[in-house]
Amino acid sequence: MKLVVQVRLLPTPEQAAALEATLHAVNQAANLVSQTAFAAGVTREYALRKITYGELKAAGLGAQTAQRVIKKVVDAYTTLRANIRAGNLGPQGSPRRKRAQSKPIAFRPSAAQPFDDRCLSWQLDARTVSIWTTAGRLRGVAFTGSADRIKTLTAYRKGESDLVTRDGMWFLIATCEVPDPPVATPDGFVGVDLGIANIATTSDGKRHSGRGLNAVRHRQRELRARLQAKGTKSAKRLLKKRRRKEARFAANTNHVIAKQIVTEAERTGRGIALEDLGGIRDRVRLRKPQRVTLHSWSFHQLGSFIAYKAARAGVAVVHVDPAYTSQACSSCGHVDKRNRPGQETFACTSCGFAEHADVNAARNIAARGVAGWAVSHAADDAA
């Protein structure tokens, strides 16, 4: 299992200036490579290296840094093609897709840059790194991180590390390959229904309310609107200062919820069944006031947090079809739109079973998890 570990660099002013100049240089070089790739129609790494490597070396980049710049451009075009194939940029001929295909990919001056072990080395005991820059090799750049992060880095770091700058701070994001613990055979499943009124509801009846998170987001939207309308220098400065506050709050909330769900599943020896919500933003039709809430809610993030925490704990995770889970009775299986007379209420028109609507949906998801696990492992056993 691949994990990313982030640590914060503590460079001196001189070191920070060298790091900033390096990011600007490599991203300027990446833009030149991208323009060449677009004009020549060449996006394969070996072919692109043949026509751009010499130019990058002449511009003052080191050999390995030049390779990383070319690879970054190739990866960006690979991602663009994947998004087009998946329909993430709209259908053929759509304005968004045309814009993406009509010009070279551009890199911001401060965009992240990957460094391999030849360009960057870690001294974990001393809490320092040595990194290549356009001003020469910087040695003894201090970093800090939690004890758990340092332990993970020491044991499992492998591959590239990305240099990132945000709000005047510097970070290294390292890739760690952590061995997967064996997945225990689950004794049943905890179903998890994801929603907006309740961020997550489990089949055990535990509801994680979204009221607090939605209130924070509503307050942040109103504050952004007022500051943008004001338009003064101080307003713009405050906007910049607060721009990631909401995202950090939401991510922390999702981490807490995911940890609670995985801990309960591990404690009871069960697996976790999640809805397969891929493409939900394209499928769901909502009134205009509800669209902001839907599109700002991090469906994928909470699911990914649950998945990776479960993998680290050896807890099985299955994704199930969410169709009709909110309309089906978890007691008798009867499906009817009239089973949902209200947002929170479920009352079966066939057997009379009544329950909170989200808890009923979570129980249906848990049942589908059991069935999905049995089917998949029966196929594995037959093979």
PDB file of N, CA, C and O in Angstrom, residues 277-331:
ATOM      1  N   LEU A 277     -19.997   5.611  -5.365  1.00  0.00           N
ATOM      2  CA  LEU A 277     -20.602   6.896  -5.724  1.00  0.00           C
ATOM      3  C   LEU A 277     -19.923   7.548  -6.922  1.00  0.00           C
ATOM      4  O   LEU A 277     -20.028   8.755  -7.110  1.00  0.00           O
ATOM      5  N   GLY A 278     -19.201   6.777  -7.717  1.00  0.00           N
ATOM      6  CA  GLY A 278     -18.551   7.342  -8.895  1.00  0.00           C
ATOM      7  C   GLY A 278     -19.554   7.997  -9.829  1.00  0.00           C
ATOM      8  O   GLY A 278     -20.589   7.407 -10.174  1.00  0.00           O
ATOM      9  N   GLY A 279     -19.282   9.240 -10.217  1.00  0.00           N
ATOM     10  CA  GLY A 279     -20.153   9.963 -11.142  1.00  0.00           C
ATOM     11  C   GLY A 279     -21.419  10.523 -10.534  1.00  0.00           C
ATOM     12  O   GLY A 279     -22.321  10.947 -11.261  1.00  0.00           O
ATOM     13  N   ILE A 280     -21.494  10.570  -9.177  1.00  0.00           N
ATOM     14  CA  ILE A 280     -22.737  11.022  -8.550  1.00  0.00           C
ATOM     15  C   ILE A 280     -23.067  12.460  -8.914  1.00  0.00           C
ATOM     16  O   ILE A 280     -24.231  12.822  -9.067  1.00  0.00           O
ATOM     17  N   ARG A 281     -22.047  13.294  -9.099  1.00  0.00           N
ATOM     18  CA  ARG A 281     -22.312  14.701  -9.404  1.00  0.00           C
ATOM     19  C   ARG A 281     -22.946  14.860 -10.786  1.00  0.00           C
ATOM     20  O   ARG A 281     -23.617  15.847 -11.062  1.00  0.00           O
ATOM     21  N   ASP A 282     -22.696  13.892 -11.666  1.00  0.00           N
ATOM     22  CA  ASP A 282     -23.318  13.951 -12.986  1.00  0.00           C
ATOM     23  C   ASP A 282     -24.720  13.353 -12.972  1.00  0.00           C
ATOM     24  O   ASP A 282     -25.580  13.750 -13.747  1.00  0.00           O
ATOM     25  N   ARG A 283     -24.944  12.372 -12.045  1.00  0.00           N
ATOM     26  CA  ARG A 283     -26.231  11.674 -12.034  1.00  0.00           C
ATOM     27  C   ARG A 283     -27.307  12.436 -11.272  1.00  0.00           C
ATOM     28  O   ARG A 283     -28.469  12.451 -11.662  1.00  0.00           O
ATOM     29  N   VAL A 284     -26.921  13.053 -10.144  1.00  0.00           N
ATOM     30  CA  VAL A 284     -27.909  13.647  -9.262  1.00  0.00           C
ATOM     31  C   VAL A 284     -28.385  14.983  -9.803  1.00  0.00           C
ATOM     32  O   VAL A 284     -27.601  15.800 -10.260  1.00  0.00           O
ATOM     33  N   ARG A 285     -29.697  15.204  -9.762  1.00  0.00           N
ATOM     34  CA  ARG A 285     -30.298  16.471 -10.182  1.00  0.00           C
ATOM     35  C   ARG A 285     -30.894  17.148  -8.956  1.00  0.00           C
ATOM     36  O   ARG A 285     -31.778  16.595  -8.300  1.00  0.00           O
ATOM     37  N   LEU A 286     -30.422  18.332  -8.642  1.00  0.00           N
ATOM     38  CA  LEU A 286     -30.869  19.058  -7.464  1.00  0.00           C
ATOM     39  C   LEU A 286     -31.308  20.461  -7.831  1.00  0.00           C
ATOM     40  O   LEU A 286     -30.936  20.998  -8.867  1.00  0.00           O
ATOM     41  N   ARG A 287     -32.102  21.059  -6.922  1.00  0.00           N
ATOM     42  CA  ARG A 287     -32.459  22.464  -7.094  1.00  0.00           C
ATOM     43  C   ARG A 287     -31.212  23.324  -6.919  1.00  0.00           C
ATOM     44  O   ARG A 287     -30.268  22.931  -6.240  1.00  0.00           O
ATOM     45  N   LYS A 288     -31.234  24.529  -7.506  1.00  0.00           N
ATOM     46  CA  LYS A 288     -30.049  25.378  -7.535  1.00  0.00           C
ATOM     47  C   LYS A 288     -29.455  25.632  -6.145  1.00  0.00           C
ATOM     48  O   LYS A 288     -28.234  25.566  -5.980  1.00  0.00           O
ATOM     49  N   PRO A 289     -30.260  25.932  -5.100  1.00  0.00           N
ATOM     50  CA  PRO A 289     -29.653  26.192  -3.787  1.00  0.00           C
ATOM     51  C   PRO A 289     -28.897  24.997  -3.215  1.00  0.00           C
ATOM     52  O   PRO A 289     -28.026  25.159  -2.363  1.00  0.00           O
ATOM     53  N   GLN A 290     -29.240  23.768  -3.661  1.00  0.00           N
ATOM     54  CA  GLN A 290     -28.600  22.572  -3.127  1.00  0.00           C
ATOM     55  C   GLN A 290     -27.315  22.198  -3.861  1.00  0.00           C
ATOM     56  O   GLN A 290     -26.545  21.382  -3.369  1.00  0.00           O
ATOM     57  N   ARG A 291     -27.105  22.789  -5.032  1.00  0.00           N
ATOM     58  CA  ARG A 291     -25.971  22.355  -5.857  1.00  0.00           C
ATOM     59  C   ARG A 291     -24.633  22.704  -5.229  1.00  0.00           C
ATOM     60  O   ARG A 291     -23.680  21.938  -5.316  1.00  0.00           O
ATOM     61  N   VAL A 292     -24.551  23.875  -4.592  1.00  0.00           N
ATOM     62  CA  VAL A 292     -23.284  24.268  -3.969  1.00  0.00           C
ATOM     63  C   VAL A 292     -22.904  23.270  -2.889  1.00  0.00           C
ATOM     64  O   VAL A 292     -21.751  22.843  -2.782  1.00  0.00           O
ATOM     65  N   THR A 293     -23.901  22.848  -2.083  1.00  0.00           N
ATOM     66  CA  THR A 293     -23.633  21.879  -1.021  1.00  0.00           C
ATOM     67  C   THR A 293     -23.157  20.558  -1.599  1.00  0.00           C
ATOM     68  O   THR A 293     -22.190  19.958  -1.120  1.00  0.00           O
ATOM     69  N   LEU A 294     -23.821  20.077  -2.659  1.00  0.00           N
ATOM     70  CA  LEU A 294     -23.423  18.806  -3.263  1.00  0.00           C
ATOM     71  C   LEU A 294     -22.018  18.876  -3.819  1.00  0.00           C
ATOM     72  O   LEU A 294     -21.190  17.997  -3.560  1.00  0.00           O
ATOM     73  N   HIS A 295     -21.705  19.939  -4.561  1.00  0.00           N
ATOM     74  CA  HIS A 295     -20.424  20.004  -5.261  1.00  0.00           C
ATOM     75  C   HIS A 295     -19.267  20.396  -4.357  1.00  0.00           C
ATOM     76  O   HIS A 295     -18.109  20.234  -4.738  1.00  0.00           O
ATOM     77  N   SER A 296     -19.551  20.892  -3.150  1.00  0.00           N
ATOM     78  CA  SER A 296     -18.471  21.206  -2.223  1.00  0.00           C
ATOM     79  C   SER A 296     -18.233  20.082  -1.228  1.00  0.00           C
ATOM     80  O   SER A 296     -17.275  20.118  -0.474  1.00  0.00           O
ATOM     81  N   TRP A 297     -19.102  19.069  -1.235  1.00  0.00           N
ATOM     82  CA  TRP A 297     -18.957  17.987  -0.272  1.00  0.00           C
ATOM     83  C   TRP A 297     -18.009  16.939  -0.822  1.00  0.00           C
ATOM     84  O   TRP A 297     -18.094  16.554  -1.982  1.00  0.00           O
ATOM     85  N   SER A 298     -17.086  16.484   0.027  1.00  0.00           N
ATOM     86  CA  SER A 298     -15.997  15.622  -0.441  1.00  0.00           C
ATOM     87  C   SER A 298     -16.382  14.150  -0.351  1.00  0.00           C
ATOM     88  O   SER A 298     -15.959  13.441   0.549  1.00  0.00           O
ATOM     89  N   PHE A 299     -17.237  13.695  -1.274  1.00  0.00           N
ATOM     90  CA  PHE A 299     -17.627  12.284  -1.323  1.00  0.00           C
ATOM     91  C   PHE A 299     -16.397  11.386  -1.393  1.00  0.00           C
ATOM     92  O   PHE A 299     -16.238  10.450  -0.618  1.00  0.00           O
ATOM     93  N   HIS A 300     -15.548  11.683  -2.356  1.00  0.00           N
ATOM     94  CA  HIS A 300     -14.408  10.801  -2.611  1.00  0.00           C
ATOM     95  C   HIS A 300     -13.433  10.795  -1.447  1.00  0.00           C
ATOM     96  O   HIS A 300     -12.880   9.745  -1.103  1.00  0.00           O
ATOM     97  N   GLN A 301     -13.219  11.950  -0.823  1.00  0.00           N
ATOM     98  CA  GLN A 301     -12.222  12.032   0.244  1.00  0.00           C
ATOM     99  C   GLN A 301     -12.575  11.142   1.420  1.00  0.00           C
ATOM    100  O   GLN A 301     -11.731  10.389   1.912  1.00  0.00           O
ATOM    101  N   LEU A 302     -13.817  11.202   1.895  1.00  0.00           N
ATOM    102  CA  LEU A 302     -14.205  10.373   3.032  1.00  0.00           C
ATOM    103  C   LEU A 302     -14.088   8.894   2.685  1.00  0.00           C
ATOM    104  O   LEU A 302     -13.579   8.091   3.473  1.00  0.00           O
ATOM    105  N   GLY A 303     -14.543   8.521   1.484  1.00  0.00           N
ATOM    106  CA  GLY A 303     -14.418   7.116   1.073  1.00  0.00           C
ATOM    107  C   GLY A 303     -12.980   6.660   1.004  1.00  0.00           C
ATOM    108  O   GLY A 303     -12.646   5.544   1.429  1.00  0.00           O
ATOM    109  N   SER A 304     -12.089   7.525   0.488  1.00  0.00           N
ATOM    110  CA  SER A 304     -10.675   7.143   0.386  1.00  0.00           C
ATOM    111  C   SER A 304     -10.032   7.063   1.770  1.00  0.00           C
ATOM    112  O   SER A 304      -9.177   6.209   2.014  1.00  0.00           O
ATOM    113  N   PHE A 305     -10.426   7.947   2.701  1.00  0.00           N
ATOM    114  CA  PHE A 305      -9.895   7.876   4.059  1.00  0.00           C
ATOM    115  C   PHE A 305     -10.294   6.562   4.721  1.00  0.00           C
ATOM    116  O   PHE A 305      -9.483   5.903   5.383  1.00  0.00           O
ATOM    117  N   ILE A 306     -11.563   6.186   4.560  1.00  0.00           N
ATOM    118  CA  ILE A 306     -12.020   4.917   5.138  1.00  0.00           C
ATOM    119  C   ILE A 306     -11.260   3.748   4.522  1.00  0.00           C
ATOM    120  O   ILE A 306     -10.812   2.830   5.227  1.00  0.00           O
ATOM    121  N   ALA A 307     -11.075   3.786   3.195  1.00  0.00           N
ATOM    122  CA  ALA A 307     -10.421   2.672   2.501  1.00  0.00           C
ATOM    123  C   ALA A 307      -8.972   2.492   2.957  1.00  0.00           C
ATOM    124  O   ALA A 307      -8.536   1.373   3.235  1.00  0.00           O
ATOM    125  N   TYR A 308      -8.205   3.593   3.050  1.00  0.00           N
ATOM    126  CA  TYR A 308      -6.794   3.409   3.396  1.00  0.00           C
ATOM    127  C   TYR A 308      -6.618   3.099   4.876  1.00  0.00           C
ATOM    128  O   TYR A 308      -5.730   2.317   5.253  1.00  0.00           O
ATOM    129  N   LYS A 309      -7.464   3.643   5.740  1.00  0.00           N
ATOM    130  CA  LYS A 309      -7.371   3.296   7.156  1.00  0.00           C
ATOM    131  C   LYS A 309      -7.770   1.832   7.368  1.00  0.00           C
ATOM    132  O   LYS A 309      -7.176   1.121   8.198  1.00  0.00           O
ATOM    133  N   ALA A 310      -8.761   1.376   6.606  1.00  0.00           N
ATOM    134  CA  ALA A 310      -9.164  -0.029   6.711  1.00  0.00           C
ATOM    135  C   ALA A 310      -8.055  -0.952   6.206  1.00  0.00           C
ATOM    136  O   ALA A 310      -7.791  -2.005   6.803  1.00  0.00           O
ATOM    137  N   ALA A 311      -7.394  -0.573   5.120  1.00  0.00           N
ATOM    138  CA  ALA A 311      -6.304  -1.393   4.592  1.00  0.00           C
ATOM    139  C   ALA A 311      -5.171  -1.525   5.607  1.00  0.00           C
ATOM    140  O   ALA A 311      -4.589  -2.596   5.784  1.00  0.00           O
ATOM    141  N   ARG A 312      -4.862  -0.437   6.307  1.00  0.00           N
ATOM    142  CA  ARG A 312      -3.796  -0.478   7.317  1.00  0.00           C
ATOM    143  C   ARG A 312      -4.195  -1.349   8.507  1.00  0.00           C
ATOM    144  O   ARG A 312      -3.330  -1.889   9.202  1.00  0.00           O
ATOM    145  N   ALA A 313      -5.502  -1.460   8.748  1.00  0.00           N
ATOM    146  CA  ALA A 313      -5.974  -2.254   9.884  1.00  0.00           C
ATOM    147  C   ALA A 313      -6.326  -3.686   9.493  1.00  0.00           C
ATOM    148  O   ALA A 313      -6.712  -4.481  10.359  1.00  0.00           O
ATOM    149  N   GLY A 314      -6.210  -4.037   8.195  1.00  0.00           N
ATOM    150  CA  GLY A 314      -6.566  -5.381   7.755  1.00  0.00           C
ATOM    151  C   GLY A 314      -8.062  -5.618   7.711  1.00  0.00           C
ATOM    152  O   GLY A 314      -8.524  -6.758   7.830  1.00  0.00           O
ATOM    153  N   VAL A 315      -8.846  -4.546   7.548  1.00  0.00           N
ATOM    154  CA  VAL A 315     -10.309  -4.647   7.503  1.00  0.00           C
ATOM    155  C   VAL A 315     -10.761  -4.671   6.046  1.00  0.00           C
ATOM    156  O   VAL A 315     -10.337  -3.838   5.238  1.00  0.00           O
ATOM    157  N   ALA A 316     -11.608  -5.619   5.706  1.00  0.00           N
ATOM    158  CA  ALA A 316     -12.101  -5.745   4.330  1.00  0.00           C
ATOM    159  C   ALA A 316     -13.028  -4.587   3.986  1.00  0.00           C
ATOM    160  O   ALA A 316     -13.833  -4.148   4.811  1.00  0.00           O
ATOM    161  N   VAL A 317     -12.920  -4.092   2.748  1.00  0.00           N
ATOM    162  CA  VAL A 317     -13.795  -3.031   2.240  1.00  0.00           C
ATOM    163  C   VAL A 317     -14.368  -3.471   0.905  1.00  0.00           C
ATOM    164  O   VAL A 317     -13.628  -3.936   0.030  1.00  0.00           O
ATOM    165  N   VAL A 318     -15.673  -3.347   0.743  1.00  0.00           N
ATOM    166  CA  VAL A 318     -16.318  -3.625  -0.541  1.00  0.00           C
ATOM    167  C   VAL A 318     -17.158  -2.410  -0.931  1.00  0.00           C
ATOM    168  O   VAL A 318     -17.674  -1.691  -0.068  1.00  0.00           O
ATOM    169  N   HIS A 319     -17.259  -2.168  -2.235  1.00  0.00           N
ATOM    170  CA  HIS A 319     -18.101  -1.095  -2.752  1.00  0.00           C
ATOM    171  C   HIS A 319     -19.304  -1.723  -3.447  1.00  0.00           C
ATOM    172  O   HIS A 319     -19.154  -2.657  -4.247  1.00  0.00           O
ATOM    173  N   VAL A 320     -20.478  -1.214  -3.141  1.00  0.00           N
ATOM    174  CA  VAL A 320     -21.708  -1.812  -3.654  1.00  0.00           C
ATOM    175  C   VAL A 320     -22.494  -0.796  -4.466  1.00  0.00           C
ATOM    176  O   VAL A 320     -22.315   0.423  -4.324  1.00  0.00           O
ATOM    177  N   ASP A 321     -23.404  -1.315  -5.292  1.00  0.00           N
ATOM    178  CA  ASP A 321     -24.289  -0.466  -6.090  1.00  0.00           C
ATOM    179  C   ASP A 321     -25.276   0.233  -5.153  1.00  0.00           C
ATOM    180  O   ASP A 321     -26.001  -0.421  -4.411  1.00  0.00           O
ATOM    181  N   PRO A 322     -25.314   1.582  -5.173  1.00  0.00           N
ATOM    182  CA  PRO A 322     -26.205   2.284  -4.244  1.00  0.00           C
ATOM    183  C   PRO A 322     -27.646   2.398  -4.723  1.00  0.00           C
ATOM    184  O   PRO A 322     -28.488   2.962  -4.009  1.00  0.00           O
ATOM    185  N   ALA A 323     -27.971   1.839  -5.893  1.00  0.00           N
ATOM    186  CA  ALA A 323     -29.305   2.026  -6.471  1.00  0.00           C
ATOM    187  C   ALA A 323     -30.394   1.517  -5.530  1.00  0.00           C
ATOM    188  O   ALA A 323     -30.349   0.371  -5.058  1.00  0.00           O
ATOM    189  N   TYR A 324     -31.349   2.361  -5.255  1.00  0.00           N
ATOM    190  CA  TYR A 324     -32.557   2.044  -4.474  1.00  0.00           C
ATOM    191  C   TYR A 324     -32.287   1.679  -3.014  1.00  0.00           C
ATOM    192  O   TYR A 324     -33.183   1.186  -2.333  1.00  0.00           O
ATOM    193  N   THR A 325     -31.085   1.917  -2.514  1.00  0.00           N
ATOM    194  CA  THR A 325     -30.840   1.601  -1.106  1.00  0.00           C
ATOM    195  C   THR A 325     -31.683   2.480  -0.185  1.00  0.00           C
ATOM    196  O   THR A 325     -31.988   2.084   0.947  1.00  0.00           O
ATOM    197  N   SER A 326     -32.058   3.679  -0.653  1.00  0.00           N
ATOM    198  CA  SER A 326     -32.863   4.563   0.189  1.00  0.00           C
ATOM    199  C   SER A 326     -34.353   4.263   0.079  1.00  0.00           C
ATOM    200  O   SER A 326     -35.137   4.723   0.913  1.00  0.00           O
ATOM    201  N   GLN A 327     -34.763   3.494  -0.937  1.00  0.00           N
ATOM    202  CA  GLN A 327     -36.187   3.188  -1.136  1.00  0.00           C
ATOM    203  C   GLN A 327     -36.540   1.762  -0.739  1.00  0.00           C
ATOM    204  O   GLN A 327     -37.715   1.430  -0.592  1.00  0.00           O
ATOM    205  N   ALA A 328     -35.523   0.900  -0.556  1.00  0.00           N
ATOM    206  CA  ALA A 328     -35.779  -0.513  -0.248  1.00  0.00           C
ATOM    207  C   ALA A 328     -35.900  -0.708   1.261  1.00  0.00           C
ATOM    208  O   ALA A 328     -35.181  -0.085   2.044  1.00  0.00           O
ATOM    209  N   CYS A 329     -36.784  -1.579   1.653  1.00  0.00           N
ATOM    210  CA  CYS A 329     -36.969  -1.902   3.068  1.00  0.00           C
ATOM    211  C   CYS A 329     -35.892  -2.900   3.492  1.00  0.00           C
ATOM    212  O   CYS A 329     -35.743  -3.962   2.870  1.00  0.00           O
ATOM    213  N   SER A 330     -35.158  -2.577   4.534  1.00  0.00           N
ATOM    214  CA  SER A 330     -34.090  -3.474   4.988  1.00  0.00           C
ATOM    215  C   SER A 330     -34.652  -4.676   5.740  1.00  0.00           C
ATOM    216  O   SER A 330     -33.914  -5.610   6.042  1.00  0.00           O
ATOM    217  N   SER A 331     -35.960  -4.661   6.021  1.00  0.00           N
ATOM    218  CA  SER A 331     -36.585  -5.790   6.715  1.00  0.00           C
ATOM    219  C   SER A 331     -37.174  -6.807   5.744  1.00  0.00           C
ATOM    220  O   SER A 331     -36.896  -7.999   5.833  1.00  0.00           O
TER     221      SER A 331
END
